[in-house]
Amino acid sequence: MSAARAVVFAYHDVGVRCLKTLISAGVEIPLVVTVRDDPHERQWYASVAAAAADYGLTVIAPDEANTPELEARVTALQPDFLFSFYYRAMLGAPLLRAARRGALNMHGSLLPQFRGRAPVNWAILKGARESGATLHYMIERADAGDIVDQQAVPILQDDDARDVYAKVTVAAEMVLARSLAGLIAGTAARKPQRSEPGQYFGRRRPEDGRIDWTRPAVEIHNLVRAVAPPFPGAFAQIDGERWEIHRTRIAARQAPSAAPLLFGADGECYAACGDGGVLRLLSAVDASGPVELARLAAALAQRPLPLA
C-alpha cells in the first residue's frame, strides 16, 4: 500500500480501533484531534488520547474544532485524508476542504438509516434487528455523503447498547481496513445516499428513559436495553420510589387482568404491560441499591402493585 497522510478526529472505542487500523496500514498521522472527557459522564470506553500518546503521535483536545487556528493548522499539514471516528462534533467546510483527497466519517449505523446522534441506542429503541458501521465521505450535511463501504451486525433480542457498540466497533475496524487500499489508490466506491424523511435522530437525554407502562411490553424492553448502564438507564416510579430498571426479558406468561401491574410468580418479578405482554425483571436499582427481586416476588405474589 502506498503511503498516505491523514489527520484524525476521534473519540470512543471506534476512534481507538480505527486509529490503530490506520497505524497498522502505515498511514502517516501528523495530528490526532480528540475530545476532553466529560467529568460528569461515566468513562466506560477506551481513550483516544492515551492510544495516540502510546504511539508517540501529536494529540490535542481543543474545546472547539471549527476555529480559524485549527483550520489553518490542519491545512498546513497538507493531509491526503481527514478521518472522523466518533468525534463529538460536526466538522465545518474549511476543515473538510483541507483534505486533498477526501474527508471521511465512520458512522455507527447502516446509513441512510439512523443518521444523527446515538445511532446504536436509537436502533435498539426502534426495535431494529441489525446495526453496523458505514464509512462515508463528509459533506456539510450530517451523515449524508457518498458511502464507501458498510458492514452489518445483528442486534439480538436481549442485546443492550453496550453489546451492540462492541459489535459496531469491530464492524468499523473491518470496514476501514478493507477500504484503505482503495481510498489510497483512488479506486474506492462512492455510492450516493438516498434522502428520505424520518432518517435523522437527535441527542437522547436522561429524562427520555422514563418508562410508560401502558406501552407494549416489547417497546418497554427495547427502551430498557437501549439505555441500560453505562447509559443513564430506564426508570419508573414503583410504590412511590424511583427505580431504575436495568435488565428485562420478554416472558411467555399470561398477564393478570389489571395491567399495568407488578406481580410475583414462581419466585420471579414480572411487569404486566399495557398490551397484556409481560416482562420479567432481571435487574433493578432503587435509592438503597440493587432491588432483591426474589424476596420482593414473594410479597408481590400476595399483593401485586399497580404500575403508573
PDB file of C-alpha atoms in Angstrom:
ATOM      1  CA  MET A   1       0.000   0.000   0.000  1.00  0.00           C
ATOM      2  CA  SER A   2       1.427   3.370  -0.960  1.00  0.00           C
ATOM      3  CA  ALA A   3       1.912   5.969   1.743  1.00  0.00           C
ATOM      4  CA  ALA A   4      -0.868   8.368   2.694  1.00  0.00           C
ATOM      5  CA  ARG A   5      -1.113  11.185   5.201  1.00  0.00           C
ATOM      6  CA  ALA A   6      -4.188  11.701   7.387  1.00  0.00           C
ATOM      7  CA  VAL A   7      -5.356  13.978  10.162  1.00  0.00           C
ATOM      8  CA  VAL A   8      -7.629  12.064  12.530  1.00  0.00           C
ATOM      9  CA  PHE A   9     -10.503  13.393  14.633  1.00  0.00           C
ATOM     10  CA  ALA A  10     -11.506  10.606  17.017  1.00  0.00           C
ATOM     11  CA  TYR A  11     -13.084   9.543  20.299  1.00  0.00           C
ATOM     12  CA  HIS A  12     -14.519   6.414  21.954  1.00  0.00           C
ATOM     13  CA  ASP A  13     -13.756   2.741  21.208  1.00  0.00           C
ATOM     14  CA  VAL A  14     -14.396   3.210  17.494  1.00  0.00           C
ATOM     15  CA  GLY A  15     -11.868   6.053  17.495  1.00  0.00           C
ATOM     16  CA  VAL A  16      -9.195   3.917  19.134  1.00  0.00           C
ATOM     17  CA  ARG A  17      -9.681   0.882  16.903  1.00  0.00           C
ATOM     18  CA  CYS A  18      -9.828   2.908  13.703  1.00  0.00           C
ATOM     19  CA  LEU A  19      -6.752   4.927  14.702  1.00  0.00           C
ATOM     20  CA  LYS A  20      -4.866   1.666  15.248  1.00  0.00           C
ATOM     21  CA  THR A  21      -6.112   0.397  11.896  1.00  0.00           C
ATOM     22  CA  LEU A  22      -4.558   3.409  10.144  1.00  0.00           C
ATOM     23  CA  ILE A  23      -1.304   2.937  12.038  1.00  0.00           C
ATOM     24  CA  SER A  24      -1.180  -0.757  11.109  1.00  0.00           C
ATOM     25  CA  ALA A  25      -1.692   0.165   7.446  1.00  0.00           C
ATOM     26  CA  GLY A  26       1.292   2.531   7.508  1.00  0.00           C
ATOM     27  CA  VAL A  27      -0.739   5.738   7.172  1.00  0.00           C
ATOM     28  CA  GLU A  28       1.207   8.775   8.354  1.00  0.00           C
ATOM     29  CA  ILE A  29      -0.728  10.634  11.069  1.00  0.00           C
ATOM     30  CA  PRO A  30       0.735  14.076  11.847  1.00  0.00           C
ATOM     31  CA  LEU A  31      -2.118  15.094  14.159  1.00  0.00           C
ATOM     32  CA  VAL A  32      -4.862  13.451  16.237  1.00  0.00           C
ATOM     33  CA  VAL A  33      -7.703  15.645  17.483  1.00  0.00           C
ATOM     34  CA  THR A  34      -9.832  14.259  20.294  1.00  0.00           C
ATOM     35  CA  VAL A  35     -12.301  15.433  22.948  1.00  0.00           C
ATOM     36  CA  ARG A  36     -11.730  16.077  26.631  1.00  0.00           C
ATOM     37  CA  ASP A  37     -13.536  13.540  28.773  1.00  0.00           C
ATOM     38  CA  ASP A  38     -16.667  14.859  30.465  1.00  0.00           C
ATOM     39  CA  PRO A  39     -16.206  14.516  34.264  1.00  0.00           C
ATOM     40  CA  HIS A  40     -19.972  14.025  34.615  1.00  0.00           C
ATOM     41  CA  GLU A  41     -20.010  11.069  32.207  1.00  0.00           C
ATOM     42  CA  ARG A  42     -19.019   7.512  33.068  1.00  0.00           C
ATOM     43  CA  GLN A  43     -15.881   6.663  31.096  1.00  0.00           C
ATOM     44  CA  TRP A  44     -16.517   3.074  30.042  1.00  0.00           C
ATOM     45  CA  TYR A  45     -14.741   3.264  26.685  1.00  0.00           C
ATOM     46  CA  ALA A  46     -11.128   3.396  25.532  1.00  0.00           C
ATOM     47  CA  SER A  47      -9.152   6.650  25.378  1.00  0.00           C
ATOM     48  CA  VAL A  48      -8.039   8.020  22.019  1.00  0.00           C
ATOM     49  CA  ALA A  49      -5.696  10.436  23.801  1.00  0.00           C
ATOM     50  CA  ALA A  50      -3.973   7.558  25.595  1.00  0.00           C
ATOM     51  CA  ALA A  51      -3.743   5.442  22.431  1.00  0.00           C
ATOM     52  CA  ALA A  52      -2.282   8.315  20.400  1.00  0.00           C
ATOM     53  CA  ALA A  53       0.241   9.129  23.117  1.00  0.00           C
ATOM     54  CA  ASP A  54       1.254   5.452  23.303  1.00  0.00           C
ATOM     55  CA  TYR A  55       2.243   5.629  19.641  1.00  0.00           C
ATOM     56  CA  GLY A  56       4.043   8.950  20.073  1.00  0.00           C
ATOM     57  CA  LEU A  57       1.533  10.856  17.955  1.00  0.00           C
ATOM     58  CA  THR A  58       0.764  14.534  18.406  1.00  0.00           C
ATOM     59  CA  VAL A  59      -2.659  14.737  20.068  1.00  0.00           C
ATOM     60  CA  ILE A  60      -4.749  17.767  21.035  1.00  0.00           C
ATOM     61  CA  ALA A  61      -8.199  18.189  22.597  1.00  0.00           C
ATOM     62  CA  PRO A  62      -9.468  21.668  21.722  1.00  0.00           C
ATOM     63  CA  ASP A  63     -12.720  22.990  23.117  1.00  0.00           C
ATOM     64  CA  GLU A  64     -13.890  23.722  19.573  1.00  0.00           C
ATOM     65  CA  ALA A  65     -12.780  22.124  16.308  1.00  0.00           C
ATOM     66  CA  ASN A  66     -14.077  24.681  13.837  1.00  0.00           C
ATOM     67  CA  THR A  67     -11.757  27.572  14.629  1.00  0.00           C
ATOM     68  CA  PRO A  68      -9.540  29.547  12.247  1.00  0.00           C
ATOM     69  CA  GLU A  69      -6.487  28.412  14.233  1.00  0.00           C
ATOM     70  CA  LEU A  70      -7.183  24.696  13.924  1.00  0.00           C
ATOM     71  CA  GLU A  71      -8.348  25.036  10.332  1.00  0.00           C
ATOM     72  CA  ALA A  72      -5.038  26.736   9.470  1.00  0.00           C
ATOM     73  CA  ARG A  73      -3.042  24.096  11.341  1.00  0.00           C
ATOM     74  CA  VAL A  74      -4.757  21.200   9.591  1.00  0.00           C
ATOM     75  CA  THR A  75      -4.461  22.883   6.175  1.00  0.00           C
ATOM     76  CA  ALA A  76      -0.730  23.464   6.708  1.00  0.00           C
ATOM     77  CA  LEU A  77      -0.241  19.741   7.344  1.00  0.00           C
ATOM     78  CA  GLN A  78      -1.482  19.034   3.787  1.00  0.00           C
ATOM     79  CA  PRO A  79      -3.244  15.772   4.633  1.00  0.00           C
ATOM     80  CA  ASP A  80      -4.429  13.471   1.879  1.00  0.00           C
ATOM     81  CA  PHE A  81      -7.340  12.448   4.048  1.00  0.00           C
ATOM     82  CA  LEU A  82      -9.211  13.672   7.088  1.00  0.00           C
ATOM     83  CA  PHE A  83     -10.958  10.995   9.123  1.00  0.00           C
ATOM     84  CA  SER A  84     -13.630  11.426  11.790  1.00  0.00           C
ATOM     85  CA  PHE A  85     -14.118   8.373  14.010  1.00  0.00           C
ATOM     86  CA  TYR A  86     -16.853   9.069  16.587  1.00  0.00           C
ATOM     87  CA  TYR A  87     -15.573  12.600  17.099  1.00  0.00           C
ATOM     88  CA  ARG A  88     -18.248  14.518  19.015  1.00  0.00           C
ATOM     89  CA  ALA A  89     -18.733  17.490  16.712  1.00  0.00           C
ATOM     90  CA  MET A  90     -19.510  18.134  13.077  1.00  0.00           C
ATOM     91  CA  LEU A  91     -16.567  19.406  11.075  1.00  0.00           C
ATOM     92  CA  GLY A  92     -17.126  22.525   9.011  1.00  0.00           C
ATOM     93  CA  ALA A  93     -16.368  23.130   5.348  1.00  0.00           C
ATOM     94  CA  PRO A  94     -12.876  24.664   5.861  1.00  0.00           C
ATOM     95  CA  LEU A  95     -11.692  21.523   7.632  1.00  0.00           C
ATOM     96  CA  LEU A  96     -13.288  19.243   5.061  1.00  0.00           C
ATOM     97  CA  ARG A  97     -11.566  21.151   2.250  1.00  0.00           C
ATOM     98  CA  ALA A  98      -8.183  20.751   3.934  1.00  0.00           C
ATOM     99  CA  ALA A  99      -8.088  17.069   2.945  1.00  0.00           C
ATOM    100  CA  ARG A 100      -6.705  16.891  -0.572  1.00  0.00           C
ATOM    101  CA  ARG A 101      -8.276  13.514  -1.365  1.00  0.00           C
ATOM    102  CA  GLY A 102     -11.328  13.479   0.839  1.00  0.00           C
ATOM    103  CA  ALA A 103     -12.748  13.767   4.331  1.00  0.00           C
ATOM    104  CA  LEU A 104     -14.452  10.632   5.634  1.00  0.00           C
ATOM    105  CA  ASN A 105     -16.536   9.699   8.666  1.00  0.00           C
ATOM    106  CA  MET A 106     -17.280   6.358  10.333  1.00  0.00           C
ATOM    107  CA  HIS A 107     -20.922   6.282  11.416  1.00  0.00           C
ATOM    108  CA  GLY A 108     -22.412   3.678  13.754  1.00  0.00           C
ATOM    109  CA  SER A 109     -25.361   2.576  11.642  1.00  0.00           C
ATOM    110  CA  LEU A 110     -26.197   1.261   8.206  1.00  0.00           C
ATOM    111  CA  LEU A 111     -26.701   4.605   6.502  1.00  0.00           C
ATOM    112  CA  PRO A 112     -29.029   6.081   5.452  1.00  0.00           C
ATOM    113  CA  GLN A 113     -30.796   4.529   8.463  1.00  0.00           C
ATOM    114  CA  PHE A 114     -30.309   6.218  11.841  1.00  0.00           C
ATOM    115  CA  ARG A 115     -28.453   9.311  10.770  1.00  0.00           C
ATOM    116  CA  GLY A 116     -27.546  11.751  13.524  1.00  0.00           C
ATOM    117  CA  ARG A 117     -26.900  11.212  17.216  1.00  0.00           C
ATOM    118  CA  ALA A 118     -26.782   7.988  19.261  1.00  0.00           C
ATOM    119  CA  PRO A 119     -27.471   5.652  16.315  1.00  0.00           C
ATOM    120  CA  VAL A 120     -26.918   2.426  18.269  1.00  0.00           C
ATOM    121  CA  ASN A 121     -29.256   3.476  21.070  1.00  0.00           C
ATOM    122  CA  TRP A 122     -31.925   4.595  18.618  1.00  0.00           C
ATOM    123  CA  ALA A 123     -31.658   1.379  16.609  1.00  0.00           C
ATOM    124  CA  ILE A 124     -32.335  -0.720  19.717  1.00  0.00           C
ATOM    125  CA  LEU A 125     -35.113   1.588  20.862  1.00  0.00           C
ATOM    126  CA  LYS A 126     -36.839   1.293  17.498  1.00  0.00           C
ATOM    127  CA  GLY A 127     -36.588  -2.495  17.500  1.00  0.00           C
ATOM    128  CA  ALA A 128     -34.083  -2.801  14.646  1.00  0.00           C
ATOM    129  CA  ARG A 129     -32.687  -6.295  14.090  1.00  0.00           C
ATOM    130  CA  GLU A 130     -29.337  -5.076  12.792  1.00  0.00           C
ATOM    131  CA  SER A 131     -26.947  -2.158  13.013  1.00  0.00           C
ATOM    132  CA  GLY A 132     -23.471  -1.700  11.651  1.00  0.00           C
ATOM    133  CA  ALA A 133     -20.773   0.725  10.592  1.00  0.00           C
ATOM    134  CA  THR A 134     -20.669   2.910   7.495  1.00  0.00           C
ATOM    135  CA  LEU A 135     -17.629   4.708   6.078  1.00  0.00           C
ATOM    136  CA  HIS A 136     -18.763   7.706   4.059  1.00  0.00           C
ATOM    137  CA  TYR A 137     -17.482  10.992   2.673  1.00  0.00           C
ATOM    138  CA  MET A 138     -18.341  14.022   4.757  1.00  0.00           C
ATOM    139  CA  ILE A 139     -20.292  16.951   3.392  1.00  0.00           C
ATOM    140  CA  GLU A 140     -21.761  19.885   5.303  1.00  0.00           C
ATOM    141  CA  ARG A 141     -24.992  17.978   5.928  1.00  0.00           C
ATOM    142  CA  ALA A 142     -24.589  15.362   8.676  1.00  0.00           C
ATOM    143  CA  ASP A 143     -24.176  11.724   7.627  1.00  0.00           C
ATOM    144  CA  ALA A 144     -25.307  12.417   4.071  1.00  0.00           C
ATOM    145  CA  GLY A 145     -22.186  11.988   1.924  1.00  0.00           C
ATOM    146  CA  ASP A 146     -21.394   9.187  -0.514  1.00  0.00           C
ATOM    147  CA  ILE A 147     -20.916   5.745   1.038  1.00  0.00           C
ATOM    148  CA  VAL A 148     -17.617   3.908   0.580  1.00  0.00           C
ATOM    149  CA  ASP A 149     -18.482   0.697   2.434  1.00  0.00           C
ATOM    150  CA  GLN A 150     -20.532  -0.652   5.309  1.00  0.00           C
ATOM    151  CA  GLN A 151     -20.754  -3.760   7.463  1.00  0.00           C
ATOM    152  CA  ALA A 152     -23.883  -5.068   9.173  1.00  0.00           C
ATOM    153  CA  VAL A 153     -24.004  -6.673  12.620  1.00  0.00           C
ATOM    154  CA  PRO A 154     -27.005  -8.380  14.248  1.00  0.00           C
ATOM    155  CA  ILE A 155     -28.948  -6.953  17.169  1.00  0.00           C
ATOM    156  CA  LEU A 156     -30.210  -9.891  19.208  1.00  0.00           C
ATOM    157  CA  GLN A 157     -33.430  -9.784  21.220  1.00  0.00           C
ATOM    158  CA  ASP A 158     -31.683  -9.201  24.549  1.00  0.00           C
ATOM    159  CA  ASP A 159     -28.620  -7.226  23.411  1.00  0.00           C
ATOM    160  CA  ASP A 160     -28.197  -3.942  25.218  1.00  0.00           C
ATOM    161  CA  ALA A 161     -26.467  -0.857  23.843  1.00  0.00           C
ATOM    162  CA  ARG A 162     -23.040  -1.823  25.140  1.00  0.00           C
ATOM    163  CA  ASP A 163     -23.316  -5.242  23.479  1.00  0.00           C
ATOM    164  CA  VAL A 164     -24.149  -3.613  20.166  1.00  0.00           C
ATOM    165  CA  TYR A 165     -21.455  -0.932  20.499  1.00  0.00           C
ATOM    166  CA  ALA A 166     -18.890  -3.721  20.825  1.00  0.00           C
ATOM    167  CA  LYS A 167     -20.118  -5.286  17.582  1.00  0.00           C
ATOM    168  CA  VAL A 168     -20.207  -1.932  15.774  1.00  0.00           C
ATOM    169  CA  THR A 169     -16.627  -1.248  16.875  1.00  0.00           C
ATOM    170  CA  VAL A 170     -15.445  -4.465  15.219  1.00  0.00           C
ATOM    171  CA  ALA A 171     -17.519  -3.666  12.128  1.00  0.00           C
ATOM    172  CA  ALA A 172     -15.916  -0.204  11.906  1.00  0.00           C
ATOM    173  CA  GLU A 173     -12.438  -1.703  12.081  1.00  0.00           C
ATOM    174  CA  MET A 174     -13.305  -4.210   9.347  1.00  0.00           C
ATOM    175  CA  VAL A 175     -14.784  -1.574   7.039  1.00  0.00           C
ATOM    176  CA  LEU A 176     -11.807   0.756   7.385  1.00  0.00           C
ATOM    177  CA  ALA A 177      -9.216  -1.989   6.985  1.00  0.00           C
ATOM    178  CA  ARG A 178     -10.714  -3.264   3.738  1.00  0.00           C
ATOM    179  CA  SER A 179     -11.368   0.241   2.350  1.00  0.00           C
ATOM    180  CA  LEU A 180      -7.964   1.833   2.858  1.00  0.00           C
ATOM    181  CA  ALA A 181      -6.214   0.365  -0.178  1.00  0.00           C
ATOM    182  CA  GLY A 182      -8.971   1.562  -2.486  1.00  0.00           C
ATOM    183  CA  LEU A 183      -9.055   5.013  -0.913  1.00  0.00           C
ATOM    184  CA  ILE A 184      -5.316   5.445  -1.327  1.00  0.00           C
ATOM    185  CA  ALA A 185      -5.372   4.081  -4.875  1.00  0.00           C
ATOM    186  CA  GLY A 186      -8.341   6.270  -5.791  1.00  0.00           C
ATOM    187  CA  THR A 187     -10.478   3.266  -6.703  1.00  0.00           C
ATOM    188  CA  ALA A 188     -12.809   3.106  -3.671  1.00  0.00           C
ATOM    189  CA  ALA A 189     -16.527   3.029  -4.327  1.00  0.00           C
ATOM    190  CA  ARG A 190     -18.709   6.115  -3.861  1.00  0.00           C
ATOM    191  CA  LYS A 191     -22.385   5.294  -3.593  1.00  0.00           C
ATOM    192  CA  PRO A 192     -24.766   8.270  -3.235  1.00  0.00           C
ATOM    193  CA  GLN A 193     -27.168   8.055  -0.306  1.00  0.00           C
ATOM    194  CA  ARG A 194     -30.907   8.135  -0.647  1.00  0.00           C
ATOM    195  CA  SER A 195     -32.556  11.075   1.058  1.00  0.00           C
ATOM    196  CA  GLU A 196     -35.778  10.060   2.783  1.00  0.00           C
ATOM    197  CA  PRO A 197     -37.779  11.629   5.630  1.00  0.00           C
ATOM    198  CA  GLY A 198     -37.525  10.275   9.157  1.00  0.00           C
ATOM    199  CA  GLN A 199     -33.904   9.154   8.958  1.00  0.00           C
ATOM    200  CA  TYR A 200     -32.372  11.734  11.327  1.00  0.00           C
ATOM    201  CA  PHE A 201     -32.376  11.187  15.080  1.00  0.00           C
ATOM    202  CA  GLY A 202     -31.356  13.651  17.781  1.00  0.00           C
ATOM    203  CA  ARG A 203     -29.485  13.502  21.053  1.00  0.00           C
ATOM    204  CA  ARG A 204     -31.092  11.443  23.807  1.00  0.00           C
ATOM    205  CA  ARG A 205     -31.424  12.888  27.308  1.00  0.00           C
ATOM    206  CA  PRO A 206     -31.561  11.019  30.648  1.00  0.00           C
ATOM    207  CA  GLU A 207     -35.200  12.035  31.124  1.00  0.00           C
ATOM    208  CA  ASP A 208     -36.068  10.219  27.878  1.00  0.00           C
ATOM    209  CA  GLY A 209     -35.579   6.967  29.813  1.00  0.00           C
ATOM    210  CA  ARG A 210     -38.899   7.257  31.680  1.00  0.00           C
ATOM    211  CA  ILE A 211     -40.955   4.068  31.325  1.00  0.00           C
ATOM    212  CA  ASP A 212     -44.604   4.320  30.333  1.00  0.00           C
ATOM    213  CA  TRP A 213     -46.067   1.015  31.500  1.00  0.00           C
ATOM    214  CA  THR A 214     -49.116   1.479  29.304  1.00  0.00           C
ATOM    215  CA  ARG A 215     -46.914   0.867  26.260  1.00  0.00           C
ATOM    216  CA  PRO A 216     -46.421  -2.615  24.758  1.00  0.00           C
ATOM    217  CA  ALA A 217     -44.007  -4.939  26.528  1.00  0.00           C
ATOM    218  CA  VAL A 218     -41.656  -5.102  23.530  1.00  0.00           C
ATOM    219  CA  GLU A 219     -41.340  -1.314  23.413  1.00  0.00           C
ATOM    220  CA  ILE A 220     -40.501  -1.143  27.116  1.00  0.00           C
ATOM    221  CA  HIS A 221     -37.967  -3.971  26.752  1.00  0.00           C
ATOM    222  CA  ASN A 222     -36.337  -2.091  23.881  1.00  0.00           C
ATOM    223  CA  LEU A 223     -36.136   1.098  25.951  1.00  0.00           C
ATOM    224  CA  VAL A 224     -34.507  -0.739  28.841  1.00  0.00           C
ATOM    225  CA  ARG A 225     -31.921  -2.283  26.501  1.00  0.00           C
ATOM    226  CA  ALA A 226     -31.256   0.979  24.683  1.00  0.00           C
ATOM    227  CA  VAL A 227     -30.350   2.977  27.786  1.00  0.00           C
ATOM    228  CA  ALA A 228     -29.051   0.277  30.159  1.00  0.00           C
ATOM    229  CA  PRO A 229     -25.844   1.100  32.075  1.00  0.00           C
ATOM    230  CA  PRO A 230     -23.338   2.531  31.334  1.00  0.00           C
ATOM    231  CA  PHE A 231     -26.017   4.830  29.863  1.00  0.00           C
ATOM    232  CA  PRO A 232     -28.389   6.680  32.230  1.00  0.00           C
ATOM    233  CA  GLY A 233     -30.928   3.846  32.459  1.00  0.00           C
ATOM    234  CA  ALA A 234     -34.692   3.401  32.150  1.00  0.00           C
ATOM    235  CA  PHE A 235     -36.634   4.463  35.223  1.00  0.00           C
ATOM    236  CA  ALA A 236     -40.113   4.465  36.750  1.00  0.00           C
ATOM    237  CA  GLN A 237     -41.978   5.239  39.953  1.00  0.00           C
ATOM    238  CA  ILE A 238     -42.800   1.977  41.725  1.00  0.00           C
ATOM    239  CA  ASP A 239     -44.719   2.103  45.005  1.00  0.00           C
ATOM    240  CA  GLY A 240     -43.722   5.751  45.411  1.00  0.00           C
ATOM    241  CA  GLU A 241     -39.994   5.185  44.835  1.00  0.00           C
ATOM    242  CA  ARG A 242     -37.809   5.840  41.805  1.00  0.00           C
ATOM    243  CA  TRP A 243     -36.482   2.617  40.360  1.00  0.00           C
ATOM    244  CA  GLU A 244     -34.001   2.147  37.550  1.00  0.00           C
ATOM    245  CA  ILE A 245     -34.805  -0.929  35.501  1.00  0.00           C
ATOM    246  CA  HIS A 246     -31.540  -2.266  34.099  1.00  0.00           C
ATOM    247  CA  ARG A 247     -32.483  -5.636  32.579  1.00  0.00           C
ATOM    248  CA  THR A 248     -35.724  -7.240  31.453  1.00  0.00           C
ATOM    249  CA  ARG A 249     -36.743 -10.221  29.374  1.00  0.00           C
ATOM    250  CA  ILE A 250     -39.911 -10.856  27.433  1.00  0.00           C
ATOM    251  CA  ALA A 251     -41.833 -13.603  29.248  1.00  0.00           C
ATOM    252  CA  ALA A 252     -44.255 -16.140  27.815  1.00  0.00           C
ATOM    253  CA  ARG A 253     -46.668 -15.702  30.712  1.00  0.00           C
ATOM    254  CA  GLN A 254     -50.290 -14.711  30.959  1.00  0.00           C
ATOM    255  CA  ALA A 255     -50.772 -11.188  32.325  1.00  0.00           C
ATOM    256  CA  PRO A 256     -53.218 -10.541  35.168  1.00  0.00           C
ATOM    257  CA  SER A 257     -56.325  -8.712  34.064  1.00  0.00           C
ATOM    258  CA  ALA A 258     -55.440  -5.478  35.885  1.00  0.00           C
ATOM    259  CA  ALA A 259     -52.387  -4.447  33.833  1.00  0.00           C
ATOM    260  CA  PRO A 260     -50.185  -2.446  34.094  1.00  0.00           C
ATOM    261  CA  LEU A 261     -49.150  -4.326  37.202  1.00  0.00           C
ATOM    262  CA  LEU A 262     -46.050  -5.555  39.018  1.00  0.00           C
ATOM    263  CA  PHE A 263     -46.644  -9.097  40.251  1.00  0.00           C
ATOM    264  CA  GLY A 264     -44.758 -12.102  41.543  1.00  0.00           C
ATOM    265  CA  ALA A 265     -44.916 -15.733  40.451  1.00  0.00           C
ATOM    266  CA  ASP A 266     -42.598 -18.736  40.874  1.00  0.00           C
ATOM    267  CA  GLY A 267     -40.085 -16.627  42.766  1.00  0.00           C
ATOM    268  CA  GLU A 268     -39.727 -14.050  39.964  1.00  0.00           C
ATOM    269  CA  CYS A 269     -40.903 -10.453  39.497  1.00  0.00           C
ATOM    270  CA  TYR A 270     -42.943  -9.599  36.427  1.00  0.00           C
ATOM    271  CA  ALA A 271     -44.376  -6.429  34.910  1.00  0.00           C
ATOM    272  CA  ALA A 272     -47.650  -6.750  33.031  1.00  0.00           C
ATOM    273  CA  CYS A 273     -47.614  -4.003  30.401  1.00  0.00           C
ATOM    274  CA  GLY A 274     -50.300  -2.073  28.582  1.00  0.00           C
ATOM    275  CA  ASP A 275     -50.735  -4.516  25.710  1.00  0.00           C
ATOM    276  CA  GLY A 276     -51.044  -7.519  28.003  1.00  0.00           C
ATOM    277  CA  GLY A 277     -47.446  -8.552  27.352  1.00  0.00           C
ATOM    278  CA  VAL A 278     -45.277  -9.493  30.327  1.00  0.00           C
ATOM    279  CA  LEU A 279     -41.672  -8.623  31.166  1.00  0.00           C
ATOM    280  CA  ARG A 280     -39.560 -10.492  33.686  1.00  0.00           C
ATOM    281  CA  LEU A 281     -37.480  -8.068  35.743  1.00  0.00           C
ATOM    282  CA  LEU A 282     -33.870  -9.270  35.941  1.00  0.00           C
ATOM    283  CA  SER A 283     -32.118  -6.261  37.468  1.00  0.00           C
ATOM    284  CA  ALA A 284     -33.392  -3.123  39.165  1.00  0.00           C
ATOM    285  CA  VAL A 285     -31.993  -0.467  41.487  1.00  0.00           C
ATOM    286  CA  ASP A 286     -33.759   1.829  43.937  1.00  0.00           C
ATOM    287  CA  ALA A 287     -32.397   4.578  46.210  1.00  0.00           C
ATOM    288  CA  SER A 288     -30.902   1.959  48.548  1.00  0.00           C
ATOM    289  CA  GLY A 289     -29.143  -0.054  45.848  1.00  0.00           C
ATOM    290  CA  PRO A 290     -29.939  -3.260  43.970  1.00  0.00           C
ATOM    291  CA  VAL A 291     -33.501  -4.491  44.500  1.00  0.00           C
ATOM    292  CA  GLU A 292     -33.726  -8.043  45.880  1.00  0.00           C
ATOM    293  CA  LEU A 293     -36.188  -9.231  43.292  1.00  0.00           C
ATOM    294  CA  ALA A 294     -36.501 -12.804  44.572  1.00  0.00           C
ATOM    295  CA  ARG A 295     -37.510 -11.556  48.019  1.00  0.00           C
ATOM    296  CA  LEU A 296     -39.856  -8.985  46.508  1.00  0.00           C
ATOM    297  CA  ALA A 297     -41.500 -11.641  44.332  1.00  0.00           C
ATOM    298  CA  ALA A 298     -42.903 -13.430  47.369  1.00  0.00           C
ATOM    299  CA  ALA A 299     -44.574 -10.258  48.625  1.00  0.00           C
ATOM    300  CA  LEU A 300     -45.864  -9.387  45.168  1.00  0.00           C
ATOM    301  CA  ALA A 301     -47.426 -12.829  44.815  1.00  0.00           C
ATOM    302  CA  GLN A 302     -49.704 -11.828  47.711  1.00  0.00           C
ATOM    303  CA  ARG A 303     -50.095  -8.144  46.885  1.00  0.00           C
ATOM    304  CA  PRO A 304     -49.381  -7.007  43.317  1.00  0.00           C
ATOM    305  CA  LEU A 305     -48.570  -3.341  42.770  1.00  0.00           C
ATOM    306  CA  PRO A 306     -50.253  -1.168  40.164  1.00  0.00           C
ATOM    307  CA  LEU A 307     -47.799   0.499  37.758  1.00  0.00           C
ATOM    308  CA  ALA A 308     -48.498   4.119  36.899  1.00  0.00           C
TER     309      ALA A 308
END
